[in-house]
JSON list of C-alpha atoms in Angstrom, two decimals:
[
{"chain": "K", "resi": 1, "resn": "MET", "atom": "CA", "xyz": [-0.14, 0.01, 0.04]},
{"chain": "K", "resi": 2, "resn": "ASP", "atom": "CA", "xyz": [1.42, 3.54, -0.73]},
{"chain": "K", "resi": 3, "resn": "ASP", "atom": "CA", "xyz": [0.89, 5.46, 2.79]},
{"chain": "K", "resi": 4, "resn": "ASP", "atom": "CA", "xyz": [0.80, 8.87, 1.03]},
{"chain": "K", "resi": 5, "resn": "ALA", "atom": "CA", "xyz": [-2.46, 7.43, -0.48]},
{"chain": "K", "resi": 6, "resn": "VAL", "atom": "CA", "xyz": [-4.27, 6.53, 2.19]},
{"chain": "K", "resi": 7, "resn": "GLY", "atom": "CA", "xyz": [-4.01, 9.06, 4.76]},
{"chain": "K", "resi": 8, "resn": "PRO", "atom": "CA", "xyz": [-2.32, 8.90, 7.92]},
{"chain": "K", "resi": 9, "resn": "PRO", "atom": "CA", "xyz": [-0.82, 5.94, 9.17]},
{"chain": "K", "resi": 10, "resn": "GLU", "atom": "CA", "xyz": [-2.45, 3.09, 11.38]},
{"chain": "K", "resi": 11, "resn": "THR", "atom": "CA", "xyz": [-3.52, 4.37, 14.72]},
{"chain": "K", "resi": 12, "resn": "ASP", "atom": "CA", "xyz": [-4.84, 1.77, 17.72]},
{"chain": "K", "resi": 13, "resn": "ASP", "atom": "CA", "xyz": [-8.69, 1.93, 16.83]},
{"chain": "K", "resi": 14, "resn": "VAL", "atom": "CA", "xyz": [-11.21, 1.86, 19.74]},
{"chain": "K", "resi": 15, "resn": "LEU", "atom": "CA", "xyz": [-12.15, -1.90, 19.85]},
{"chain": "K", "resi": 16, "resn": "GLY", "atom": "CA", "xyz": [-8.99, -2.09, 21.51]},
{"chain": "K", "resi": 17, "resn": "ALA", "atom": "CA", "xyz": [-5.88, -4.18, 21.98]},
{"chain": "K", "resi": 18, "resn": "GLY", "atom": "CA", "xyz": [-4.80, -5.75, 18.02]},
{"chain": "K", "resi": 19, "resn": "TRP", "atom": "CA", "xyz": [-7.37, -3.47, 16.52]},
{"chain": "K", "resi": 20, "resn": "VAL", "atom": "CA", "xyz": [-5.87, -0.20, 14.12]},
{"chain": "K", "resi": 21, "resn": "ALA", "atom": "CA", "xyz": [-7.35, 2.09, 11.95]},
{"chain": "K", "resi": 22, "resn": "ARG", "atom": "CA", "xyz": [-6.87, 4.32, 8.65]},
{"chain": "K", "resi": 23, "resn": "THR", "atom": "CA", "xyz": [-8.47, 7.16, 7.59]},
{"chain": "K", "resi": 24, "resn": "LEU", "atom": "CA", "xyz": [-8.63, 7.52, 3.38]},
{"chain": "K", "resi": 25, "resn": "PRO", "atom": "CA", "xyz": [-8.97, 11.43, 3.17]},
{"chain": "K", "resi": 26, "resn": "LEU", "atom": "CA", "xyz": [-11.69, 11.18, 0.09]},
{"chain": "K", "resi": 27, "resn": "ARG", "atom": "CA", "xyz": [-12.17, 14.14, -2.44]},
{"chain": "K", "resi": 28, "resn": "PRO", "atom": "CA", "xyz": [-14.20, 17.97, -1.26]},
{"chain": "K", "resi": 29, "resn": "ASP", "atom": "CA", "xyz": [-17.99, 17.26, -1.27]},
{"chain": "K", "resi": 30, "resn": "ALA", "atom": "CA", "xyz": [-20.75, 19.95, -2.03]},
{"chain": "K", "resi": 31, "resn": "LEU", "atom": "CA", "xyz": [-20.22, 19.85, 2.08]},
{"chain": "K", "resi": 32, "resn": "SER", "atom": "CA", "xyz": [-16.49, 21.07, 2.24]},
{"chain": "K", "resi": 33, "resn": "ARG", "atom": "CA", "xyz": [-17.10, 23.29, -1.29]},
{"chain": "K", "resi": 34, "resn": "ARG", "atom": "CA", "xyz": [-19.74, 25.52, 1.52]},
{"chain": "K", "resi": 35, "resn": "GLY", "atom": "CA", "xyz": [-16.60, 25.54, 4.20]},
{"chain": "K", "resi": 36, "resn": "ALA", "atom": "CA", "xyz": [-17.14, 22.28, 5.47]},
{"chain": "K", "resi": 37, "resn": "PRO", "atom": "CA", "xyz": [-13.98, 20.11, 6.54]},
{"chain": "K", "resi": 38, "resn": "ASP", "atom": "CA", "xyz": [-12.96, 17.22, 3.42]},
{"chain": "K", "resi": 39, "resn": "PRO", "atom": "CA", "xyz": [-14.99, 13.99, 3.79]},
{"chain": "K", "resi": 40, "resn": "VAL", "atom": "CA", "xyz": [-12.84, 10.36, 4.77]},
{"chain": "K", "resi": 41, "resn": "ALA", "atom": "CA", "xyz": [-13.56, 7.05, 5.30]},
{"chain": "K", "resi": 42, "resn": "THR", "atom": "CA", "xyz": [-11.56, 4.87, 8.09]},
{"chain": "K", "resi": 43, "resn": "LEU", "atom": "CA", "xyz": [-10.51, 0.57, 7.02]},
{"chain": "K", "resi": 44, "resn": "VAL", "atom": "CA", "xyz": [-10.44, -0.58, 10.82]},
{"chain": "K", "resi": 45, "resn": "HIS", "atom": "CA", "xyz": [-8.79, -3.76, 10.42]},
{"chain": "K", "resi": 46, "resn": "ARG", "atom": "CA", "xyz": [-7.54, -6.13, 12.99]},
{"chain": "K", "resi": 47, "resn": "ARG", "atom": "CA", "xyz": [-3.90, -7.20, 13.03]},
{"chain": "K", "resi": 48, "resn": "PRO", "atom": "CA", "xyz": [-2.65, -10.90, 12.48]},
{"chain": "K", "resi": 49, "resn": "ASP", "atom": "CA", "xyz": [-2.48, -11.56, 15.90]},
{"chain": "K", "resi": 50, "resn": "ALA", "atom": "CA", "xyz": [-0.31, -15.18, 15.24]},
{"chain": "K", "resi": 51, "resn": "ALA", "atom": "CA", "xyz": [3.79, -13.94, 16.20]},
{"chain": "K", "resi": 52, "resn": "PRO", "atom": "CA", "xyz": [6.37, -13.87, 13.89]},
{"chain": "K", "resi": 53, "resn": "ASP", "atom": "CA", "xyz": [7.96, -17.66, 13.28]},
{"chain": "K", "resi": 54, "resn": "THR", "atom": "CA", "xyz": [10.88, -17.29, 15.54]},
{"chain": "K", "resi": 55, "resn": "ALA", "atom": "CA", "xyz": [12.78, -20.37, 12.80]},
{"chain": "K", "resi": 56, "resn": "THR", "atom": "CA", "xyz": [12.75, -18.00, 10.09]},
{"chain": "K", "resi": 57, "resn": "ASP", "atom": "CA", "xyz": [11.27, -14.74, 11.87]},
{"chain": "K", "resi": 58, "resn": "LEU", "atom": "CA", "xyz": [8.62, -14.30, 9.30]},
{"chain": "K", "resi": 59, "resn": "ALA", "atom": "CA", "xyz": [5.29, -13.72, 10.24]},
{"chain": "K", "resi": 60, "resn": "PRO", "atom": "CA", "xyz": [2.73, -16.11, 8.58]},
{"chain": "K", "resi": 61, "resn": "PRO", "atom": "CA", "xyz": [1.25, -15.38, 4.93]},
{"chain": "K", "resi": 62, "resn": "ARG", "atom": "CA", "xyz": [-2.33, -13.29, 5.13]},
{"chain": "K", "resi": 63, "resn": "PRO", "atom": "CA", "xyz": [-4.72, -14.98, 3.83]},
{"chain": "K", "resi": 64, "resn": "ARG", "atom": "CA", "xyz": [-5.45, -14.78, 0.91]},
{"chain": "K", "resi": 65, "resn": "THR", "atom": "CA", "xyz": [-9.18, -13.60, 0.71]},
{"chain": "K", "resi": 66, "resn": "ALA", "atom": "CA", "xyz": [-10.65, -10.35, 2.55]},
{"chain": "K", "resi": 67, "resn": "VAL", "atom": "CA", "xyz": [-13.98, -9.29, 3.47]},
{"chain": "K", "resi": 68, "resn": "LEU", "atom": "CA", "xyz": [-15.08, -6.24, 3.23]},
{"chain": "K", "resi": 69, "resn": "TYR", "atom": "CA", "xyz": [-17.68, -5.43, 5.39]},
{"chain": "K", "resi": 70, "resn": "LEU", "atom": "CA", "xyz": [-19.57, -2.05, 4.80]},
{"chain": "K", "resi": 71, "resn": "HIS", "atom": "CA", "xyz": [-22.49, -1.15, 7.50]},
{"chain": "K", "resi": 72, "resn": "GLY", "atom": "CA", "xyz": [-25.69, 0.15, 7.18]},
{"chain": "K", "resi": 73, "resn": "PHE", "atom": "CA", "xyz": [-27.76, 3.40, 7.83]},
{"chain": "K", "resi": 74, "resn": "VAL", "atom": "CA", "xyz": [-27.00, 4.81, 11.98]},
{"chain": "K", "resi": 75, "resn": "ASP", "atom": "CA", "xyz": [-24.42, 2.84, 12.12]},
{"chain": "K", "resi": 76, "resn": "TYR", "atom": "CA", "xyz": [-20.68, 1.36, 11.81]},
{"chain": "K", "resi": 77, "resn": "PHE", "atom": "CA", "xyz": [-18.69, -1.35, 12.66]},
{"chain": "K", "resi": 78, "resn": "PHE", "atom": "CA", "xyz": [-18.41, -2.16, 16.18]},
{"chain": "K", "resi": 79, "resn": "HIS", "atom": "CA", "xyz": [-18.43, -6.28, 15.85]},
{"chain": "K", "resi": 80, "resn": "PRO", "atom": "CA", "xyz": [-14.76, -8.50, 16.04]},
{"chain": "K", "resi": 81, "resn": "HIS", "atom": "CA", "xyz": [-16.80, -11.06, 16.94]},
{"chain": "K", "resi": 82, "resn": "VAL", "atom": "CA", "xyz": [-17.05, -11.40, 13.12]},
{"chain": "K", "resi": 83, "resn": "ALA", "atom": "CA", "xyz": [-13.65, -10.59, 12.37]},
{"chain": "K", "resi": 84, "resn": "ALA", "atom": "CA", "xyz": [-13.33, -13.68, 14.78]},
{"chain": "K", "resi": 85, "resn": "ALA", "atom": "CA", "xyz": [-15.15, -16.24, 13.51]},
{"chain": "K", "resi": 86, "resn": "LEU", "atom": "CA", "xyz": [-13.84, -15.51, 9.39]},
{"chain": "K", "resi": 87, "resn": "ALA", "atom": "CA", "xyz": [-10.89, -15.68, 10.67]},
{"chain": "K", "resi": 88, "resn": "GLU", "atom": "CA", "xyz": [-11.56, -19.01, 11.87]},
{"chain": "K", "resi": 89, "resn": "ASP", "atom": "CA", "xyz": [-12.19, -19.98, 8.03]},
{"chain": "K", "resi": 90, "resn": "GLY", "atom": "CA", "xyz": [-8.66, -18.32, 7.06]},
{"chain": "K", "resi": 91, "resn": "TYR", "atom": "CA", "xyz": [-10.83, -15.07, 6.11]},
{"chain": "K", "resi": 92, "resn": "ASP", "atom": "CA", "xyz": [-9.15, -11.21, 7.08]},
{"chain": "K", "resi": 93, "resn": "LEU", "atom": "CA", "xyz": [-12.04, -9.05, 8.01]},
{"chain": "K", "resi": 94, "resn": "TRP", "atom": "CA", "xyz": [-11.67, -5.19, 6.96]},
{"chain": "K", "resi": 95, "resn": "ALA", "atom": "CA", "xyz": [-14.47, -2.68, 8.04]},
{"chain": "K", "resi": 96, "resn": "LEU", "atom": "CA", "xyz": [-15.04, 0.45, 6.02]},
{"chain": "K", "resi": 97, "resn": "ASP", "atom": "CA", "xyz": [-16.87, 3.37, 8.75]},
{"chain": "K", "resi": 98, "resn": "LEU", "atom": "CA", "xyz": [-18.58, 5.24, 5.28]},
{"chain": "K", "resi": 99, "resn": "ARG", "atom": "CA", "xyz": [-18.63, 9.45, 5.14]},
{"chain": "K", "resi": 100, "resn": "ASP", "atom": "CA", "xyz": [-19.53, 11.04, 8.18]},
{"chain": "K", "resi": 101, "resn": "TYR", "atom": "CA", "xyz": [-20.36, 7.25, 10.07]},
{"chain": "K", "resi": 102, "resn": "GLY", "atom": "CA", "xyz": [-18.66, 5.93, 13.01]},
{"chain": "K", "resi": 103, "resn": "ARG", "atom": "CA", "xyz": [-15.19, 6.83, 13.05]},
{"chain": "K", "resi": 104, "resn": "SER", "atom": "CA", "xyz": [-15.37, 8.40, 9.87]},
{"chain": "K", "resi": 105, "resn": "ILE", "atom": "CA", "xyz": [-17.55, 11.32, 11.76]},
{"chain": "K", "resi": 106, "resn": "ARG", "atom": "CA", "xyz": [-16.39, 14.87, 11.56]},
{"chain": "K", "resi": 107, "resn": "PRO", "atom": "CA", "xyz": [-17.25, 17.40, 12.87]},
{"chain": "K", "resi": 108, "resn": "GLY", "atom": "CA", "xyz": [-18.79, 20.65, 10.86]},
{"chain": "K", "resi": 109, "resn": "ARG", "atom": "CA", "xyz": [-20.11, 17.18, 9.24]},
{"chain": "K", "resi": 110, "resn": "PRO", "atom": "CA", "xyz": [-23.73, 16.36, 9.83]},
{"chain": "K", "resi": 111, "resn": "ALA", "atom": "CA", "xyz": [-23.77, 12.78, 10.95]},
{"chain": "K", "resi": 112, "resn": "ASN", "atom": "CA", "xyz": [-25.49, 9.80, 8.16]},
{"chain": "K", "resi": 113, "resn": "GLU", "atom": "CA", "xyz": [-26.53, 12.24, 5.92]},
{"chain": "K", "resi": 114, "resn": "ILE", "atom": "CA", "xyz": [-26.97, 11.49, 2.22]},
{"chain": "K", "resi": 115, "resn": "THR", "atom": "CA", "xyz": [-28.76, 12.07, -0.47]},
{"chain": "K", "resi": 116, "resn": "ASP", "atom": "CA", "xyz": [-27.34, 9.29, -3.30]},
{"chain": "K", "resi": 117, "resn": "LEU", "atom": "CA", "xyz": [-26.08, 6.30, -2.48]},
{"chain": "K", "resi": 118, "resn": "ALA", "atom": "CA", "xyz": [-23.05, 6.49, -5.31]},
{"chain": "K", "resi": 119, "resn": "THR", "atom": "CA", "xyz": [-21.50, 8.38, -2.97]},
{"chain": "K", "resi": 120, "resn": "TYR", "atom": "CA", "xyz": [-19.96, 5.81, -1.25]},
{"chain": "K", "resi": 121, "resn": "THR", "atom": "CA", "xyz": [-18.42, 4.56, -4.46]},
{"chain": "K", "resi": 122, "resn": "GLU", "atom": "CA", "xyz": [-14.68, 6.91, -3.83]},
{"chain": "K", "resi": 123, "resn": "GLU", "atom": "CA", "xyz": [-14.67, 5.18, -0.04]},
{"chain": "K", "resi": 124, "resn": "ILE", "atom": "CA", "xyz": [-15.18, 1.79, -1.45]},
{"chain": "K", "resi": 125, "resn": "ASP", "atom": "CA", "xyz": [-13.12, 1.60, -4.28]},
{"chain": "K", "resi": 126, "resn": "THR", "atom": "CA", "xyz": [-10.28, 2.70, -2.35]},
{"chain": "K", "resi": 127, "resn": "ALA", "atom": "CA", "xyz": [-11.18, 0.44, 0.29]},
{"chain": "K", "resi": 128, "resn": "VAL", "atom": "CA", "xyz": [-11.53, -2.61, -2.47]},
{"chain": "K", "resi": 129, "resn": "ARG", "atom": "CA", "xyz": [-7.95, -1.33, -4.53]},
{"chain": "K", "resi": 130, "resn": "LEU", "atom": "CA", "xyz": [-6.02, -1.19, -1.54]},
{"chain": "K", "resi": 131, "resn": "LEU", "atom": "CA", "xyz": [-7.01, -4.95, -0.77]},
{"chain": "K", "resi": 132, "resn": "ARG", "atom": "CA", "xyz": [-6.51, -6.24, -3.54]},
{"chain": "K", "resi": 133, "resn": "GLY", "atom": "CA", "xyz": [-2.46, -4.53, -2.93]},
{"chain": "K", "resi": 134, "resn": "THR", "atom": "CA", "xyz": [-2.58, -7.75, -0.06]},
{"chain": "K", "resi": 135, "resn": "HIS", "atom": "CA", "xyz": [-4.78, -10.17, -0.90]},
{"chain": "K", "resi": 136, "resn": "GLU", "atom": "CA", "xyz": [-5.44, -12.76, -3.93]},
{"chain": "K", "resi": 137, "resn": "ARG", "atom": "CA", "xyz": [-9.48, -12.22, -3.71]},
{"chain": "K", "resi": 138, "resn": "VAL", "atom": "CA", "xyz": [-11.81, -9.21, -2.10]},
{"chain": "K", "resi": 139, "resn": "VAL", "atom": "CA", "xyz": [-15.85, -10.33, -1.04]},
{"chain": "K", "resi": 140, "resn": "VAL", "atom": "CA", "xyz": [-17.89, -7.43, -0.07]},
{"chain": "K", "resi": 141, "resn": "LEU", "atom": "CA", "xyz": [-19.82, -8.04, 2.74]},
{"chain": "K", "resi": 142, "resn": "ALA", "atom": "CA", "xyz": [-22.62, -5.15, 3.31]},
{"chain": "K", "resi": 143, "resn": "HIS", "atom": "CA", "xyz": [-25.86, -5.36, 5.80]},
{"chain": "K", "resi": 144, "resn": "SER", "atom": "CA", "xyz": [-28.57, -2.50, 4.41]},
{"chain": "K", "resi": 145, "resn": "THR", "atom": "CA", "xyz": [-27.94, 0.73, 3.20]},
{"chain": "K", "resi": 146, "resn": "GLY", "atom": "CA", "xyz": [-23.72, -0.90, 2.75]},
{"chain": "K", "resi": 147, "resn": "GLY", "atom": "CA", "xyz": [-25.41, -3.88, 0.35]},
{"chain": "K", "resi": 148, "resn": "TRP", "atom": "CA", "xyz": [-27.29, -1.11, -1.16]},
{"chain": "K", "resi": 149, "resn": "SER", "atom": "CA", "xyz": [-24.47, 1.28, -1.72]},
{"chain": "K", "resi": 150, "resn": "ARG", "atom": "CA", "xyz": [-22.36, -1.18, -3.52]},
{"chain": "K", "resi": 151, "resn": "ARG", "atom": "CA", "xyz": [-24.89, -2.14, -6.11]},
{"chain": "K", "resi": 152, "resn": "CYS", "atom": "CA", "xyz": [-25.86, 1.75, -6.09]},
{"chain": "K", "resi": 153, "resn": "GLY", "atom": "CA", "xyz": [-21.94, 2.18, -6.90]},
{"chain": "K", "resi": 154, "resn": "ARG", "atom": "CA", "xyz": [-22.16, -0.32, -9.80]},
{"chain": "K", "resi": 155, "resn": "THR", "atom": "CA", "xyz": [-22.44, 2.04, -12.41]},
{"chain": "K", "resi": 156, "resn": "ARG", "atom": "CA", "xyz": [-21.60, 2.19, -16.40]},
{"chain": "K", "resi": 157, "resn": "ALA", "atom": "CA", "xyz": [-20.22, 4.97, -18.44]},
{"chain": "K", "resi": 158, "resn": "GLY", "atom": "CA", "xyz": [-22.16, 5.80, -21.27]},
{"chain": "K", "resi": 159, "resn": "ALA", "atom": "CA", "xyz": [-20.13, 7.69, -24.14]},
{"chain": "K", "resi": 160, "resn": "SER", "atom": "CA", "xyz": [-20.98, 11.21, -22.31]},
{"chain": "K", "resi": 161, "resn": "GLY", "atom": "CA", "xyz": [-19.39, 9.60, -19.63]},
{"chain": "K", "resi": 162, "resn": "SER", "atom": "CA", "xyz": [-22.13, 10.12, -17.10]},
{"chain": "K", "resi": 163, "resn": "SER", "atom": "CA", "xyz": [-23.58, 7.18, -15.17]},
{"chain": "K", "resi": 164, "resn": "THR", "atom": "CA", "xyz": [-26.47, 4.92, -15.98]},
{"chain": "K", "resi": 165, "resn": "ARG", "atom": "CA", "xyz": [-28.15, 4.12, -12.33]},
{"chain": "K", "resi": 166, "resn": "SER", "atom": "CA", "xyz": [-28.62, 6.55, -9.85]},
{"chain": "K", "resi": 167, "resn": "CYS", "atom": "CA", "xyz": [-30.33, 5.31, -6.39]}
]
């Protein structure tokens, strides 16, 4: 991952020991053009809990499949038990707090307010791109608004560059 492209380095997360969060800066939007701070999204992950192999000083291989969790409306990621269950089956859970939700709420920006779910395409695409850099596969696990956001973000640009789907 190119650290410059994803904002500040990982920091300890509110979920406690072993959990980290990374802020993903997003492009200015209508709110920021009116004086609000630029939007951000937050990518949350549990550090691998396996210790490095003392014989080779190498960490165990990262799971090949990343699961990207997208939360629902008026929600955010706070489900470490989901990460533990997926890890038992060999998956690496990452969660994305979308702009203006959970860890991504910033003073001067209204929380949980959205008029077009396709707006979330930027942060979802950024997270998927980052995970593809370290995993063979990325699977999206979405709840409620998270699922609609992913569906609405899948648009086809017409010849004029305009989108053919809106939500």
